[in-house]
């Protein structure tokens, strides 16, 4: 019983995360300002990281968790670099 509930919850979580990723991709394509696009990219990498975590829970392997960690680190650095570029016009001073 609890196994089927877990599988159902994982499937629903994957569905909602995929919908959130689609909404973020739409905002990247249609965002009126650069700040909107950066924020949408931030949401997209967080959702992809969470989707990998859900896959990892479902499969029981640690490979997905390591990939999610790498995506989290690279996404944070990219968001900080883009925010700094938008504020000052350059990334490295």
N, CA, C and O of each residue as an XYZ file, in Angstrom:
372
protein
N       0.830     -1.197      0.000
C       0.000      0.000      0.000
C       0.865      1.248      0.000
O       0.642      2.140     -0.818
N       1.858      1.342      0.902
C       2.664      2.552      0.973
C       3.551      2.695     -0.256
O       3.881      3.815     -0.646
N       3.941      1.588     -0.871
C       4.737      1.658     -2.090
C       3.970      2.272     -3.232
O       4.515      3.060     -4.005
N       2.699      1.911     -3.343
C       1.888      2.491     -4.421
C       1.605      3.961     -4.159
O       1.523      4.751     -5.100
N       1.455      4.337     -2.900
C       1.247      5.751     -2.577
C       2.499      6.556     -2.925
O       2.404      7.663     -3.456
N       3.667      5.998     -2.624
C       4.920      6.680     -2.962
C       5.070      6.844     -4.471
O       5.456      7.912     -4.947
N       4.768      5.792     -5.218
C       4.869      5.892     -6.678
C       3.893      6.921     -7.242
O       4.231      7.663     -8.163
N       2.675      6.962     -6.683
C       1.696      7.958     -7.127
C       2.171      9.370     -6.798
O       2.056     10.273     -7.626
N       2.702      9.561     -5.598
C       3.188     10.884     -5.203
C       4.370     11.313     -6.069
O       4.478     12.485     -6.431
N       5.248     10.385     -6.399
C       6.377     10.715     -7.259
C       5.906     11.094     -8.662
O       6.435     12.028     -9.266
N       4.917     10.373     -9.176
C       4.396     10.682    -10.505
C       3.731     12.056    -10.521
O       3.914     12.826    -11.464
N       2.965     12.363     -9.486
C       2.316     13.680     -9.407
C       3.372     14.778     -9.268
O       3.257     15.836     -9.886
N       4.390     14.524     -8.464
C       5.468     15.496     -8.307
C       6.200     15.749     -9.612
O       6.521     16.893     -9.936
N       6.465     14.684    -10.365
C       7.124     14.845    -11.661
C       6.258     15.653    -12.619
O       6.759     16.489    -13.371
N       4.960     15.397    -12.584
C       4.048     16.133    -13.459
C       4.048     17.620    -13.130
O       4.154     18.454    -14.030
N       3.931     17.956    -11.860
C       3.900     19.367    -11.467
C       5.235     20.053    -11.720
O       5.266     21.217    -12.120
N       6.331     19.351    -11.493
C       7.635     19.951    -11.778
C       7.812     20.177    -13.274
O       8.391     21.182    -13.686
N       7.317     19.250    -14.086
C       7.394     19.446    -15.537
C       6.544     20.642    -15.963
O       6.946     21.402    -16.844
N       5.381     20.814    -15.351
C       4.549     21.985    -15.656
C       5.237     23.277    -15.233
O       5.184     24.276    -15.950
N       5.879     23.260    -14.077
C       6.599     24.449    -13.618
C       7.769     24.765    -14.542
O       8.065     25.932    -14.799
N       8.436     23.716    -15.044
C       9.532     23.944    -15.984
C       9.008     24.522    -17.291
O       9.657     25.382    -17.888
N       7.856     24.069    -17.741
C       7.267     24.614    -18.964
C       6.887     26.078    -18.775
O       7.076     26.892    -19.680
N       6.351     26.415    -17.599
C       6.002     27.814    -17.334
C       7.247     28.688    -17.280
O       7.234     29.818    -17.768
N       8.323     28.171    -16.690
C       9.572     28.939    -16.637
C      10.167     29.100    -18.034
O      10.692     30.163    -18.365
N      10.089     28.064    -18.845
C      10.594     28.172    -20.220
C       9.784     29.190    -21.016
O      10.337     29.938    -21.822
N       8.479     29.215    -20.789
C       7.642     30.219    -21.448
C       8.052     31.629    -21.040
O       8.100     32.534    -21.873
N       8.348     31.812    -19.748
C       8.756     33.135    -19.263
C      10.124     33.523    -19.831
O      10.374     34.699    -20.094
N      11.006     32.541    -20.020
C      12.306     32.847    -20.640
C      12.092     33.326    -22.070
O      12.737     34.278    -22.509
N      11.204     32.681    -22.790
C      10.987     33.054    -24.181
C      10.220     34.366    -24.316
O      10.511     35.149    -25.221
N       9.263     34.624    -23.452
C       8.378     35.775    -23.593
C       8.612     36.868    -22.569
O       7.887     37.862    -22.559
N       9.609     36.712    -21.703
C       9.826     37.693    -20.641
C      10.050     39.086    -21.213
O      10.884     39.251    -22.102
N       9.342     40.070    -20.737
C       9.513     41.391    -21.340
C      10.864     42.031    -20.983
O      11.394     42.819    -21.766
N      11.416     41.707    -19.829
C      12.674     42.325    -19.430
C      13.713     41.244    -19.163
O      13.380     40.068    -19.013
N      14.949     41.648    -19.106
C      16.044     40.711    -18.841
C      15.947     40.146    -17.429
O      16.292     38.987    -17.196
N      15.477     40.962    -16.488
C      15.333     40.486    -15.109
C      14.322     39.349    -15.023
O      14.515     38.403    -14.259
N      13.256     39.435    -15.794
C      12.265     38.358    -15.809
C      12.867     37.066    -16.342
O      12.591     35.978    -15.838
N      13.690     37.209    -17.366
C      14.317     36.025    -17.946
C      15.317     35.389    -16.990
O      15.411     34.164    -16.916
N      16.061     36.207    -16.263
C      17.012     35.659    -15.289
C      16.262     34.947    -14.170
O      16.659     33.864    -13.740
N      15.200     35.547    -13.710
C      14.399     34.913    -12.661
C      13.772     33.608    -13.152
O      13.690     32.635    -12.403
N      13.331     33.590    -14.410
C      12.769     32.362    -14.980
C      13.841     31.282    -15.132
O      13.569     30.099    -14.929
N      15.051     31.693    -15.486
C      16.139     30.721    -15.578
C      16.461     30.145    -14.197
O      16.752     28.956    -14.058
N      16.404     31.001    -13.188
C      16.620     30.542    -11.820
C      15.560     29.512    -11.421
O      15.883     28.479    -10.835
N      14.314     29.793    -11.738
C      13.230     28.850    -11.437
C      13.390     27.557    -12.232
O      13.075     26.474    -11.738
N      13.883     27.676    -13.467
C      14.052     26.495    -14.312
C      15.124     25.561    -13.750
O      14.934     24.345    -13.725
N      16.237     26.115    -13.306
C      17.253     25.207    -12.780
C      16.862     24.627    -11.429
O      17.223     23.491    -11.121
N      16.137     25.377    -10.623
C      15.669     24.817     -9.347
C      14.677     23.682     -9.604
O      14.721     22.647     -8.938
N      13.782     23.883    -10.575
C      12.820     22.828    -10.897
C      13.501     21.602    -11.490
O      13.114     20.473    -11.188
N      14.506     21.809    -12.325
C      15.217     20.656    -12.881
C      15.982     19.911    -11.804
O      16.071     18.683    -11.826
N      16.539     20.667    -10.853
C      17.228     20.027     -9.738
C      16.242     19.195     -8.910
O      16.560     18.074     -8.512
N      15.066     19.731     -8.654
C      14.065     18.997     -7.878
C      13.547     17.785     -8.648
O      13.263     16.744     -8.056
N      13.425     17.921     -9.966
C      12.982     16.787    -10.776
C      14.003     15.652    -10.724
O      13.630     14.480    -10.665
N      15.283     15.999    -10.745
C      16.308     14.962    -10.602
C      16.239     14.300     -9.230
O      16.448     13.093     -9.107
N      15.945     15.093     -8.194
C      15.802     14.504     -6.860
C      14.624     13.538     -6.805
O      14.706     12.489     -6.167
N      13.531     13.891     -7.471
C      12.372     12.993     -7.503
C      12.720     11.713     -8.259
O      12.339     10.618     -7.845
N      13.450     11.855     -9.374
C      13.905     10.664    -10.095
C      14.799      9.809     -9.204
O      14.698      8.583     -9.212
N      15.669     10.452     -8.441
C      16.562      9.720     -7.540
C      15.806      8.970     -6.464
O      16.161      7.843     -6.120
N      14.762      9.593     -5.931
C      13.949      8.915     -4.917
C      13.256      7.710     -5.531
O      13.177      6.645     -4.917
N      12.757      7.887     -6.743
C      12.041      6.797     -7.406
C      12.935      5.636     -7.789
O      12.539      4.476     -7.677
N      14.151      5.948     -8.243
C      15.032      4.874     -8.694
C      15.895      4.300     -7.577
O      16.302      3.140     -7.640
N      16.171      5.096     -6.569
C      16.982      4.613     -5.454
C      18.479      4.677     -5.701
O      19.256      4.131     -4.917
N      18.902      5.339     -6.782
C      20.326      5.489     -7.041
C      20.792      6.866     -6.601
O      20.006      7.811     -6.530
N      22.090      6.967     -6.305
C      22.633      8.245     -5.839
C      23.127      9.121     -6.983
O      23.497     10.274     -6.761
N      23.137      8.603     -8.176
C      23.627      9.368     -9.324
C      22.795     10.624     -9.546
O      23.344     11.680     -9.859
N      21.495     10.524     -9.388
C      20.626     11.680     -9.592
C      20.876     12.757     -8.532
O      20.770     13.947     -8.828
N      21.198     12.361     -7.327
C      21.454     13.336     -6.270
C      22.731     14.117     -6.553
O      22.800     15.322     -6.313
N      23.736     13.422     -7.063
C      24.980     14.110     -7.406
C      24.777     15.060     -8.578
O      25.326     16.162     -8.590
N      23.999     14.641     -9.556
C      23.699     15.527    -10.689
C      22.900     16.742    -10.226
O      23.118     17.850    -10.717
N      21.983     16.545     -9.290
C      21.208     17.669     -8.758
C      22.106     18.639     -8.004
O      21.899     19.851     -8.066
N      23.092     18.123     -7.300
C      24.031     18.989     -6.588
C      24.839     19.831     -7.570
O      25.041     21.024     -7.343
N      25.295     19.229     -8.643
C      26.070     19.966     -9.652
C      25.196     21.030    -10.315
O      25.643     22.158    -10.522
N      23.967     20.683    -10.644
C      23.059     21.664    -11.250
C      22.789     22.815    -10.286
O      22.731     23.972    -10.704
N      22.625     22.512     -9.018
C      22.399     23.555     -8.020
C      23.579     24.514     -7.915
O      23.396     25.729     -7.852
N      24.792     23.960     -7.897
C      25.980     24.813     -7.796
C      26.163     25.675     -9.042
O      26.394     26.879     -8.937
N      26.059     25.061    -10.215
C      26.233     25.813    -11.454
C      25.113     26.829    -11.660
O      25.363     27.923    -12.166
N      23.906     26.491    -11.282
C      22.796     27.429    -11.409
C      22.961     28.624    -10.509
O      22.645     29.748    -10.899
N      23.458     28.395     -9.296
C      23.677     29.518     -8.378
C      24.735     30.458     -8.924
O      24.562     31.677     -8.897
N      25.824     29.902     -9.415
C      26.896     30.735     -9.972
C      26.390     31.499    -11.190
O      26.707     32.677    -11.350
N      25.617     30.855    -12.043
C      25.083     31.526    -13.227
C      24.127     32.646    -12.841
O      24.149     33.716    -13.450
N      23.298     32.413    -11.848
C      22.360     33.452    -11.427
C      23.089     34.649    -10.836
O      22.729     35.794    -11.111
N      24.107     34.394    -10.028
C      24.879     35.500     -9.448
C      25.605     36.269    -10.545
O      25.639     37.499    -10.515
N      26.181     35.568    -11.502
C      26.892     36.241    -12.593
C      25.941     37.080    -13.434
O      26.268     38.211    -13.792
N      24.776     36.546    -13.752
C      23.820     37.314    -14.554
C      23.263     38.503    -13.776
O      23.048     39.568    -14.355
N      23.030     38.342    -12.502
C      22.548     39.461    -11.699
C      23.604     40.563    -11.618
O      23.286     41.750    -11.695
N      24.856     40.156    -11.461
C      25.930     41.146    -11.418
C      26.079     41.840    -12.774
O      26.341     43.041    -12.833
N      25.914     41.095    -13.844
C      25.987     41.701    -15.175
C      24.845     42.684    -15.394
O      25.048     43.746    -15.982
N      23.668     42.350    -14.937
C      22.541     43.251    -15.116
C      22.679     44.512    -14.271
O      22.226     45.584    -14.673
N      23.299     44.388    -13.107
C      23.448     45.554    -12.235
C      24.580     46.467    -12.678
O      24.434     47.689    -12.675
N      25.725     45.867    -13.065
C      26.912     46.687    -13.326
C      27.381     46.668    -14.772
O      28.225     47.479    -15.154
N      26.856     45.771    -15.572
C      27.281     45.706    -16.963
C      28.506     44.864    -17.201
O      28.917     44.699    -18.349
N      29.102     44.326    -16.162
C      30.257     43.443    -16.300
C      30.221     42.405    -15.189
O      29.650     42.639    -14.125
N      30.838     41.254    -15.446
C      30.814     40.177    -14.461
C      32.065     40.218    -13.593
O      31.992     40.120    -12.368
N      33.214     40.364    -14.249
C      34.485     40.394    -13.521
C      35.017     41.813    -13.535
O      35.172     42.420    -14.594
N      35.292     42.335    -12.360
C      35.781     43.720    -12.263
C      37.293     43.759    -12.267
O      37.883     44.836    -12.193
